[in-house]
XYZ file of C-alpha atoms in Angstrom:
658
model
C 0.138 -3.392 -19.417
C 1.773 -0.561 -21.552
C 3.209 -0.639 -24.991
C 4.812 1.846 -27.171
C 6.174 1.390 -30.747
C 8.534 3.872 -32.348
C 9.405 3.336 -35.859
C 10.977 5.978 -38.055
C 9.835 6.573 -41.558
C 13.126 5.443 -42.830
C 12.897 2.088 -41.023
C 9.348 1.659 -42.025
C 10.057 2.128 -45.680
C 13.111 -0.139 -45.710
C 11.841 -2.993 -43.579
C 7.987 -3.263 -44.036
C 7.312 -4.824 -47.444
C 4.062 -5.557 -49.180
C 4.784 -9.328 -48.477
C 7.024 -10.781 -45.715
C 10.496 -11.516 -46.977
C 11.002 -15.228 -47.804
C 14.231 -16.498 -46.272
C 15.644 -20.004 -45.894
C 13.953 -21.574 -42.828
C 16.030 -21.913 -39.791
C 15.997 -25.456 -38.208
C 13.240 -25.341 -35.564
C 14.453 -25.758 -31.944
C 13.300 -28.970 -30.268
C 15.372 -28.722 -27.149
C 12.674 -29.358 -24.578
C 10.177 -32.058 -23.716
C 7.115 -32.055 -21.537
C 5.392 -29.273 -19.667
C 4.984 -27.789 -16.149
C 7.615 -27.468 -13.363
C 8.940 -31.030 -14.263
C 10.271 -29.787 -17.646
C 12.491 -26.938 -16.363
C 15.151 -27.093 -13.665
C 14.733 -25.123 -10.292
C 17.813 -23.273 -11.063
C 16.465 -21.960 -14.256
C 13.283 -20.922 -12.745
C 15.100 -19.087 -9.996
C 17.397 -17.370 -12.629
C 14.510 -15.926 -14.483
C 12.380 -14.941 -11.489
C 10.818 -11.479 -11.865
C 13.011 -8.699 -10.360
C 11.266 -6.006 -8.228
C 9.648 -3.019 -9.817
C 10.282 0.646 -9.444
C 7.803 1.604 -6.543
C 6.461 4.380 -8.779
C 5.506 1.860 -11.404
C 4.112 -0.617 -8.908
C 1.899 2.016 -7.203
C 0.131 3.045 -10.264
C -0.630 -0.640 -11.232
C -1.681 -1.473 -7.647
C -4.197 1.402 -7.635
C -5.683 0.198 -10.994
C -5.982 -3.357 -9.741
C -8.089 -1.897 -6.813
C -10.710 -1.017 -9.399
C -13.123 -3.855 -9.251
C -16.464 -4.531 -10.941
C -19.336 -6.017 -9.054
C -19.649 -9.880 -8.818
C -22.372 -12.136 -9.999
C -22.964 -15.701 -8.993
C -25.638 -17.949 -7.570
C -28.743 -16.364 -6.161
C -31.212 -18.262 -3.810
C -34.789 -18.922 -4.622
C -35.971 -16.206 -2.173
C -33.524 -13.725 -3.626
C -31.941 -13.129 -0.295
C -28.523 -14.624 -0.643
C -25.762 -14.497 -3.336
C -22.727 -16.783 -3.592
C -20.001 -15.368 -5.761
C -16.271 -15.563 -6.627
C -14.102 -12.442 -6.143
C -10.292 -11.830 -6.299
C -10.560 -8.845 -3.943
C -8.046 -10.462 -1.561
C -5.487 -11.016 -4.302
C -6.571 -14.450 -5.398
C -10.049 -15.684 -6.459
C -12.117 -16.970 -3.464
C -15.735 -17.754 -2.589
C -17.969 -15.059 -0.892
C -21.476 -14.844 0.388
C -23.735 -11.731 0.434
C -26.970 -11.755 2.516
C -29.103 -9.259 0.591
C -28.715 -6.353 -1.834
C -25.896 -3.935 -0.774
C -25.110 -6.068 2.257
C -21.616 -6.600 3.557
C -20.103 -9.724 1.888
C -18.393 -12.564 3.892
C -15.451 -14.439 2.739
C -16.045 -18.286 2.807
C -12.657 -19.639 1.413
C -9.077 -18.451 1.722
C -5.457 -18.985 0.791
C -3.485 -18.280 -2.300
C -4.995 -20.993 -4.677
C -7.607 -19.918 -7.080
C -11.048 -20.982 -5.737
C -14.522 -20.453 -7.213
C -18.107 -21.313 -6.504
C -19.297 -23.904 -9.134
C -22.819 -24.491 -7.995
C -25.337 -24.300 -5.099
C -27.392 -27.440 -4.419
C -31.095 -27.241 -5.301
C -32.034 -27.521 -1.497
C -29.476 -24.711 -0.832
C -27.868 -26.845 1.871
C -24.299 -27.001 0.356
C -22.041 -25.425 -2.267
C -19.722 -27.143 -4.625
C -16.409 -25.243 -5.189
C -13.521 -25.677 -7.432
C -9.925 -25.055 -6.469
C -6.828 -25.042 -8.725
C -3.289 -25.038 -7.353
C -0.552 -22.706 -8.818
C -2.283 -22.265 -12.280
C -1.867 -25.947 -13.217
C -5.540 -26.076 -14.486
C -5.975 -29.351 -12.787
C -8.652 -28.325 -10.346
C -10.410 -30.357 -7.708
C -13.954 -30.262 -6.445
C -15.083 -29.789 -2.809
C -18.323 -29.514 -0.926
C -18.776 -26.697 1.707
C -21.403 -25.408 4.040
C -23.049 -22.154 2.820
C -22.382 -20.804 6.246
C -18.635 -21.456 5.988
C -16.292 -23.943 7.534
C -13.802 -26.440 6.121
C -13.931 -27.943 2.604
C -14.724 -31.534 2.130
C -13.048 -33.030 -0.868
C -14.981 -34.745 -3.701
C -11.953 -35.365 -5.844
C -8.702 -33.545 -6.284
C -6.000 -35.690 -7.971
C -2.652 -34.546 -9.186
C -2.452 -34.007 -13.024
C -6.149 -34.616 -13.287
C -8.906 -32.133 -14.325
C -12.045 -32.539 -12.095
C -15.032 -30.280 -13.107
C -18.606 -30.235 -11.980
C -21.368 -31.092 -14.564
C -24.528 -30.617 -12.401
C -26.100 -31.350 -9.032
C -29.117 -33.718 -9.157
C -32.541 -32.186 -8.499
C -32.862 -34.000 -5.166
C -29.497 -32.680 -4.020
C -28.257 -36.211 -3.028
C -25.873 -36.656 -5.785
C -23.878 -34.773 -8.435
C -22.131 -35.569 -11.563
C -18.473 -34.532 -12.476
C -16.124 -35.109 -15.269
C -12.413 -36.025 -14.995
C -9.590 -37.189 -17.286
C -8.235 -39.621 -14.670
C -8.760 -42.730 -16.848
C -7.261 -41.187 -19.986
C -5.521 -37.785 -20.063
C -7.095 -36.990 -23.484
C -10.706 -37.957 -22.500
C -13.310 -36.997 -19.862
C -15.083 -39.746 -18.040
C -18.311 -38.910 -16.200
C -18.923 -39.852 -12.581
C -21.798 -39.785 -10.101
C -20.887 -38.832 -6.539
C -23.123 -39.574 -3.596
C -22.866 -36.478 -1.151
C -23.847 -38.572 1.935
C -21.679 -41.694 1.463
C -18.859 -39.803 -0.353
C -18.634 -42.580 -2.945
C -18.250 -42.109 -6.629
C -19.544 -44.374 -9.488
C -18.277 -44.305 -12.992
C -21.195 -43.743 -15.366
C -19.661 -43.053 -18.767
C -16.129 -43.626 -20.036
C -16.263 -43.610 -23.804
C -13.104 -41.882 -25.267
C -13.596 -38.228 -26.074
C -13.792 -34.654 -24.539
C -17.315 -35.098 -23.077
C -19.508 -32.856 -20.952
C -23.154 -32.820 -19.898
C -24.824 -30.064 -21.821
C -28.175 -30.634 -19.958
C -30.184 -33.158 -17.992
C -33.669 -34.108 -17.121
C -35.714 -36.930 -15.345
C -34.639 -39.222 -12.509
C -34.239 -42.891 -12.006
C -35.071 -44.981 -15.015
C -36.027 -41.813 -16.909
C -32.879 -39.951 -16.371
C -31.522 -38.521 -19.545
C -28.337 -36.559 -20.289
C -27.623 -34.345 -23.340
C -23.945 -34.893 -24.017
C -21.590 -32.717 -26.016
C -18.499 -34.237 -27.429
C -15.850 -31.660 -28.549
C -13.606 -32.514 -31.395
C -12.302 -28.982 -31.785
C -12.850 -25.582 -30.501
C -15.603 -25.043 -33.078
C -16.463 -28.680 -33.843
C -19.021 -30.351 -31.465
C -21.192 -33.409 -31.680
C -24.452 -33.854 -29.652
C -25.833 -37.107 -28.311
C -28.717 -38.270 -26.073
C -27.627 -40.566 -23.194
C -30.205 -42.729 -21.450
C -28.470 -43.320 -18.033
C -30.245 -46.530 -16.969
C -29.697 -48.390 -20.206
C -26.402 -46.623 -21.077
C -27.898 -46.028 -24.574
C -26.114 -43.379 -26.596
C -28.048 -41.839 -29.507
C -26.360 -39.387 -31.951
C -28.339 -36.253 -32.520
C -26.262 -33.555 -34.193
C -22.849 -32.968 -35.681
C -21.800 -36.478 -36.534
C -19.625 -36.747 -39.666
C -19.719 -32.875 -39.807
C -17.365 -30.089 -39.038
C -19.920 -27.833 -37.268
C -20.301 -25.995 -34.138
C -23.378 -26.873 -31.940
C -24.668 -25.901 -28.362
C -27.857 -27.547 -27.249
C -30.256 -27.621 -24.283
C -33.513 -29.292 -23.647
C -36.517 -27.055 -24.445
C -39.822 -26.502 -22.728
C -41.739 -29.262 -24.602
C -41.147 -33.058 -24.707
C -38.581 -34.075 -27.295
C -37.626 -30.411 -28.002
C -34.105 -29.159 -28.237
C -32.817 -25.639 -28.328
C -29.793 -25.504 -30.659
C -27.292 -22.739 -31.339
C -25.300 -23.282 -34.536
C -23.875 -21.644 -37.565
C -24.449 -24.578 -39.732
C -27.303 -23.099 -41.786
C -25.881 -19.613 -42.275
C -22.924 -17.347 -41.816
C -23.749 -16.468 -38.211
C -24.763 -18.430 -35.168
C -28.553 -18.467 -34.704
C -30.806 -20.146 -32.255
C -33.102 -22.904 -33.458
C -35.760 -25.441 -32.143
C -35.446 -29.074 -33.013
C -38.217 -31.671 -32.554
C -36.242 -34.937 -31.884
C -39.577 -36.928 -31.534
C -40.297 -36.392 -35.254
C -38.277 -38.277 -37.809
C -36.594 -36.019 -40.329
C -37.358 -32.845 -38.230
C -35.426 -29.795 -39.220
C -33.880 -26.923 -37.372
C -36.481 -24.104 -37.097
C -35.126 -20.641 -36.222
C -36.517 -18.976 -33.098
C -34.329 -15.719 -33.169
C -34.452 -13.215 -35.987
C -32.010 -13.488 -38.965
C -29.268 -11.019 -38.108
C -25.961 -10.030 -39.473
C -24.605 -10.653 -36.072
C -23.683 -13.669 -33.993
C -26.020 -14.940 -31.172
C -23.031 -15.467 -28.893
C -24.660 -17.645 -26.269
C -28.003 -18.746 -24.758
C -29.471 -20.263 -21.683
C -32.876 -21.598 -20.422
C -33.895 -21.377 -16.819
C -34.439 -24.572 -14.726
C -38.343 -24.351 -14.823
C -38.023 -24.191 -18.742
C -40.015 -20.953 -18.641
C -37.684 -18.403 -20.245
C -34.800 -18.378 -22.724
C -32.060 -15.777 -22.681
C -29.756 -15.062 -25.575
C -26.957 -12.542 -26.173
C -26.181 -11.014 -29.505
C -22.638 -9.914 -30.278
C -22.936 -6.625 -32.267
C -19.475 -5.968 -33.489
C -17.984 -6.341 -30.033
C -21.064 -5.002 -27.971
C -23.334 -7.466 -26.188
C -27.059 -7.134 -26.203
C -29.351 -9.321 -24.110
C -32.832 -10.659 -25.179
C -35.365 -13.038 -23.587
C -38.079 -15.296 -25.160
C -41.045 -17.261 -23.621
C -39.701 -20.861 -23.719
C -43.102 -22.273 -24.853
C -44.179 -19.751 -27.382
C -40.821 -18.150 -28.345
C -42.428 -14.720 -28.012
C -40.145 -11.895 -26.997
C -40.255 -10.807 -23.344
C -39.373 -7.411 -22.087
C -36.229 -6.926 -19.956
C -35.412 -3.896 -17.993
C -33.774 -1.161 -19.945
C -30.204 -0.690 -18.565
C -27.936 2.016 -19.961
C -24.661 0.498 -20.798
C -22.341 -0.597 -23.746
C -22.803 -4.274 -22.740
C -25.704 -6.046 -21.057
C -25.036 -9.829 -20.303
C -26.923 -12.693 -18.645
C -25.166 -14.058 -15.627
C -27.539 -16.732 -14.296
C -30.941 -17.355 -12.717
C -32.217 -18.635 -9.395
C -33.253 -22.271 -9.600
C -36.979 -21.309 -9.576
C -36.323 -18.872 -12.445
C -37.835 -15.920 -10.553
C -34.561 -13.913 -10.251
C -32.070 -13.371 -12.991
C -28.653 -11.742 -12.697
C -27.425 -9.217 -15.230
C -24.071 -7.537 -15.713
C -23.775 -4.167 -17.275
C -20.556 -2.374 -18.267
C -18.852 0.087 -20.688
C -15.684 1.735 -21.344
C -16.212 4.095 -18.412
C -18.630 1.927 -16.417
C -17.141 -0.822 -14.259
C -19.155 -4.182 -14.261
C -22.262 -3.642 -12.138
C -24.468 -6.513 -11.074
C -28.254 -6.150 -11.152
C -30.798 -8.755 -10.101
C -34.164 -8.653 -11.782
C -37.394 -10.043 -10.246
C -39.842 -11.337 -12.817
C -42.633 -11.194 -10.250
C -42.249 -7.600 -9.106
C -40.596 -6.516 -12.386
C -37.968 -4.574 -10.325
C -34.163 -4.483 -11.045
C -32.177 -4.164 -7.876
C -28.433 -3.436 -7.798
C -26.785 -5.902 -5.452
C -23.192 -4.625 -5.442
C -21.565 -1.438 -6.659
C -18.178 -1.392 -8.327
C -15.276 -0.155 -6.271
C -13.003 2.506 -7.751
C -10.803 3.788 -4.864
C -8.808 6.907 -5.827
C -9.706 6.368 -9.461
C -12.091 8.469 -11.548
C -13.417 6.041 -14.240
C -15.377 8.772 -15.918
C -11.959 9.993 -17.279
C -11.206 6.646 -18.862
C -10.689 6.626 -22.619
C -13.604 5.480 -24.637
C -13.204 2.411 -26.807
C -13.802 3.628 -30.292
C -14.620 0.982 -33.100
C -12.388 1.817 -36.113
C -11.157 -0.264 -39.084
C -7.806 -0.708 -40.958
C -7.428 -2.046 -44.459
C -5.796 -5.505 -44.963
C -3.636 -5.778 -48.155
C -6.532 -7.672 -49.826
C -8.904 -4.855 -49.108
C -10.675 -6.494 -46.169
C -11.735 -4.019 -43.507
C -10.316 -5.346 -40.137
C -12.168 -3.968 -37.031
C -10.159 -2.637 -34.066
C -11.031 -0.974 -30.811
C -8.844 2.122 -30.068
C -8.454 4.055 -26.764
C -6.464 7.288 -27.110
C -4.795 9.608 -24.457
C -6.211 13.079 -24.184
C -3.083 14.548 -25.814
C 0.496 13.768 -26.787
C 3.439 15.836 -27.911
C 3.938 14.722 -31.396
C 2.422 11.352 -32.553
C 1.359 9.208 -29.598
C 3.299 5.999 -29.376
C 1.035 3.026 -29.940
C 0.563 -0.377 -28.263
C -1.173 -3.004 -30.376
C -2.605 -5.804 -28.227
C -3.629 -9.005 -29.953
C -6.185 -11.169 -28.134
C -5.896 -14.811 -27.354
C -7.791 -17.747 -28.721
C -7.313 -17.284 -31.773
C -11.101 -17.820 -31.408
C -11.404 -14.843 -29.176
C -12.522 -11.233 -29.558
C -11.452 -7.862 -28.168
C -14.539 -6.005 -27.073
C -15.632 -2.474 -25.987
C -16.131 -3.395 -22.306
C -14.513 -1.992 -19.197
C -10.814 -2.395 -19.333
C -8.768 -0.843 -16.466
C -5.605 -2.590 -17.726
C -6.053 -0.949 -21.097
C -6.328 2.453 -19.206
C -2.838 1.851 -17.712
C -1.459 2.105 -21.193
C -3.441 5.178 -21.987
C -2.387 6.815 -18.842
C 1.172 6.076 -19.663
C 0.750 8.060 -22.925
C 0.098 5.204 -25.404
C -2.592 4.877 -27.917
C -3.997 1.383 -27.253
C -5.176 -0.760 -30.188
C -7.070 -4.099 -30.053
C -7.536 -5.574 -33.545
C -9.900 -8.425 -34.254
C -7.886 -10.026 -37.110
C -9.309 -12.862 -39.121
C -9.863 -15.898 -37.105
C -11.677 -13.993 -34.324
C -15.149 -14.903 -33.126
C -18.075 -12.526 -33.557
C -17.947 -11.786 -37.301
C -19.395 -14.834 -38.979
C -18.192 -18.275 -40.057
C -15.994 -17.326 -42.937
C -14.069 -14.877 -40.743
C -13.819 -17.340 -37.834
C -12.425 -20.263 -40.052
C -10.199 -17.886 -42.286
C -7.043 -18.903 -40.385
C -7.638 -22.647 -39.789
C -4.556 -24.921 -40.521
C -2.460 -23.844 -43.593
C -4.999 -21.103 -44.493
C -3.346 -19.001 -41.772
C -0.646 -18.240 -44.250
C -3.058 -16.131 -46.251
C -4.265 -13.991 -43.407
C -1.346 -13.743 -40.885
C -0.522 -10.629 -42.765
C -3.373 -8.914 -40.710
C -0.696 -8.699 -38.032
C 1.590 -6.473 -40.129
C -1.025 -4.644 -41.906
C -2.307 -2.799 -38.727
C 1.272 -1.531 -38.157
C 1.630 -0.333 -41.784
C -1.728 1.534 -41.504
C -0.883 3.166 -38.207
C 2.539 4.460 -39.373
C 0.917 6.178 -42.266
C -2.570 7.244 -41.013
C -1.588 8.293 -37.529
C 1.641 10.197 -38.467
C 1.920 13.815 -37.362
C 3.890 16.453 -39.094
C 5.629 13.766 -41.242
C 6.548 11.761 -38.255
C 5.273 8.206 -37.789
C 4.435 6.904 -34.315
C 6.460 4.228 -32.678
C 4.494 0.986 -32.310
C 4.783 -1.726 -29.799
C 3.051 -5.138 -29.799
C 1.788 -7.280 -26.910
C -0.457 -10.245 -26.379
C -1.113 -13.351 -24.342
C -1.574 -16.965 -25.392
C -2.446 -16.773 -29.123
C -1.736 -13.074 -28.771
C 1.711 -14.006 -27.533
C 2.031 -16.053 -30.671
C 0.825 -13.104 -32.731
C 3.459 -10.919 -30.947
C 6.192 -13.314 -31.712
C 5.094 -13.488 -35.419
C 5.027 -9.707 -35.489
C 8.587 -9.617 -34.249
C 10.090 -12.284 -36.483
C 8.026 -13.165 -39.557
C 7.209 -9.357 -39.893
C 10.566 -8.069 -38.388
C 10.686 -4.351 -38.733
C 6.915 -3.724 -38.548
C 7.015 -3.146 -34.680
C 9.654 -1.437 -32.564
C 9.378 -3.603 -29.374
C 7.286 -6.387 -28.213
C 6.226 -8.293 -24.971
C 4.733 -11.716 -25.440
C 2.938 -13.705 -22.600
C 2.534 -17.490 -22.748
C 2.926 -17.440 -26.514
C 3.761 -20.381 -28.809
C 7.111 -20.038 -30.490
C 7.113 -23.228 -32.405
C 3.739 -24.828 -33.460
C 5.400 -28.296 -33.786
C 6.981 -28.532 -30.337
C 3.770 -26.890 -28.924
C 1.527 -29.581 -30.336
C 3.895 -32.346 -29.082
C 4.221 -31.052 -25.513
C 0.898 -29.414 -24.638
C -1.616 -31.191 -22.438
C -3.235 -34.106 -24.259
C -6.791 -32.666 -24.040
C -5.514 -29.440 -25.487
C -3.727 -31.162 -28.340
C -6.989 -32.540 -29.657
C -8.602 -29.039 -29.630
C -5.778 -27.302 -31.119
C -4.981 -29.513 -34.090
C -8.190 -28.502 -35.754
C -7.197 -24.879 -35.470
C -3.421 -24.891 -36.227
C -3.112 -27.958 -38.335
C -2.043 -31.668 -38.233
C 1.598 -32.115 -37.200
C 2.171 -34.599 -39.963
C -0.078 -33.589 -42.878
C 0.443 -29.850 -42.343
C 4.082 -29.996 -41.227
C 5.472 -27.544 -43.765
C 2.835 -24.970 -42.966
C 3.510 -25.401 -39.286
C 7.107 -24.845 -39.822
C 6.552 -21.724 -41.967
C 4.073 -20.312 -39.423
C 6.315 -20.860 -36.452
C 8.010 -17.717 -35.060
C 11.220 -19.592 -34.295
C 11.686 -20.359 -38.020
C 12.175 -16.699 -38.747
C 14.094 -15.749 -35.563
C 17.232 -14.785 -37.605
C 15.267 -11.744 -38.916
C 14.466 -10.159 -35.512
C 15.849 -6.759 -34.862
C 13.741 -5.116 -32.141
C 13.708 -5.722 -28.430
C 11.464 -8.562 -27.134
C 10.524 -9.632 -23.671
C 8.874 -12.974 -22.860
C 6.662 -13.635 -19.795
C 5.647 -17.254 -18.837
C 4.081 -19.355 -16.140
C 6.002 -22.399 -15.191
C 2.956 -24.576 -14.643
C 1.226 -23.665 -17.852
C -0.537 -26.796 -19.135
C -1.587 -25.138 -22.448
C 1.567 -23.490 -23.738
C 4.612 -25.241 -22.168
C 7.285 -23.127 -20.447
C 9.798 -24.601 -22.999
C 8.122 -22.442 -25.654
C 9.382 -19.236 -23.927
C 12.674 -20.678 -22.979
C 13.572 -21.839 -26.546
C 12.741 -18.418 -28.192
C 14.597 -16.634 -25.427
C 17.750 -18.793 -26.061
C 17.596 -17.923 -29.726
C 17.433 -14.137 -28.995
C 20.136 -14.433 -26.459
C 22.460 -15.910 -29.074
C 21.700 -13.034 -31.349
C 22.162 -10.474 -28.493
C 18.678 -9.090 -29.025
C 17.612 -6.892 -26.155
C 14.765 -8.177 -24.027
C 14.739 -11.038 -21.572
C 12.617 -13.720 -19.896
C 10.470 -13.776 -16.795
C 9.267 -17.060 -15.346
C 6.582 -17.145 -12.627
C 7.139 -20.375 -10.540
C 3.742 -20.366 -9.077
C 1.507 -19.456 -12.187
C 0.150 -21.293 -15.227
C -1.463 -19.829 -18.398
C -1.100 -16.232 -17.442
C -1.003 -14.570 -14.022
C -3.745 -14.766 -11.575
C -2.281 -13.723 -8.162
C -2.332 -10.043 -7.518
C 1.448 -9.724 -6.726
C 2.337 -11.557 -9.915
C -0.099 -9.457 -11.969
C 1.549 -6.299 -10.760
C 4.986 -7.662 -11.763
C 3.792 -8.884 -15.228
C 2.007 -5.615 -16.024
C 4.662 -3.492 -14.540
C 7.562 -5.104 -16.427
C 5.617 -4.802 -19.641
C 4.950 -1.182 -19.195
C 8.476 -0.434 -18.166
C 9.877 -2.312 -21.096
C 7.663 -0.549 -23.654
C 8.383 2.939 -22.180
C 12.050 2.264 -22.351
C 11.968 1.458 -26.033
C 9.036 3.370 -27.359
C 9.054 6.678 -25.599
C 11.377 9.622 -26.019
C 12.585 10.209 -22.553
């Protein structure tokens, strides 16, 4: 996508104030109900279908979409086969590769997004997940590793079905589904031979199986119950007796991730409860009153995630160093550091291990290095490249480097941002500010061909990590929760104010555009309404225009997770109104384009339609594009080309001097 923002010094000085102008609230629009295709008429979907692109625009985007990183997936115990998911055909499908650098074979097909979920321990079958038209109500299927038709486990309309694990004997598997209660996940056991399912656990809540061990009467699951995106409770579930024992997080508002350790009664726990940053700990559940004991160094960085292999021999953890990923390994019994291969890259990530733990898959990438998959053999101590990235007709060595820079918020806080710049511009380069989703997300320094499209078009491409982003500690993460968002939402305006002054050339400020998807779409809408005048044009994708109508109409499972972030619809009603872009729509002046998937279960299509109607009444340039066969964003290649192409064309029209 491309963005350019042009703002004259005159407009900047007259419209961008130290604090947003307070005006009487407009009455929030509430003219829609529900979500998905059922909530919008076919005529309206057809009316706002994406128009064709100029072939020149389409060609340059198609070329960049052909740039693909190497895939990682599930490697066999002998290290001779890899099953992975790739969208090389235009939609995500399952592939098999028989050896390093071997030709890959496609195992699934069609237009619907399909991915490999797991390989059975005996390596005789795969479990794959398939979603239809971006509805995020996937089903599960069994398939032969050599190919052939899919055999359905469960795929029910309006129900999410997701694999939890395959039993050690490969005879059964466990999956979760919200088929009893749309706002809860029940846990089922499925017999692969008889094709029968059994309900095992159906207590209300958003449950998943964090880990499992034992069989028969000794089978135990480690369950996680999610109360919010950063609020998790951990329980021990004895399957035979159905006994549920609380372990961590009860009556708290803390974030936990846990796995069984190498020793009996031992848990590995990732949490930020005891400090500003997430750290990995050991907990002895067999000892009464046992405390969390740190097993990773104290760092001023987040331990972003961790894993332990199936033999419980090695622990892997990633550290997020200001948007760069660093991988480390520990002996699971002694917690002593283990030496991993030295790989030159901005980011090194753990992608999985063979069931016997011998082989691990690593992904490396950087601003100019497309993701490359490497398999490391702990026995031979050799790292082997399985796939090379594909960059047809594109020289990635010319890509702009992502530079970590900072801008000052009005309260003096330094806000990090990654900046990619064109080689040269006549006058100040127009700027595109891209806000990430989440809000508990983070823009990083990894390989980003879509960002390069903006740079190639002549834009300076900026990705801020405003307060509320992950990766910078607990205080930063929770700074925007609920009504507190009012105090830090100004980070959105402050980056534009900084750019206009600091990046001006010969007394001329650059034009600035704003884009973003999901929460980034919400940020874009706030930038264009609440902070009207800060940006010269905007393109928002699947963004929230009214926090109240969003919480009412989003999928039930999402509502539970989002209330803890945005606020309670009743208790925090006033703040939700003030923080809703549609409340401030009367202030908008600059052009705004909205892009939305009709089947989006997270942000209902009505959010885009209602803000478009308000802009239409005010004769604000822009428009609305609806994708009938997409959900929360675009996944199909043809739709991605259209979404990116129309964004670039829109920003070029309003931000560039032609």
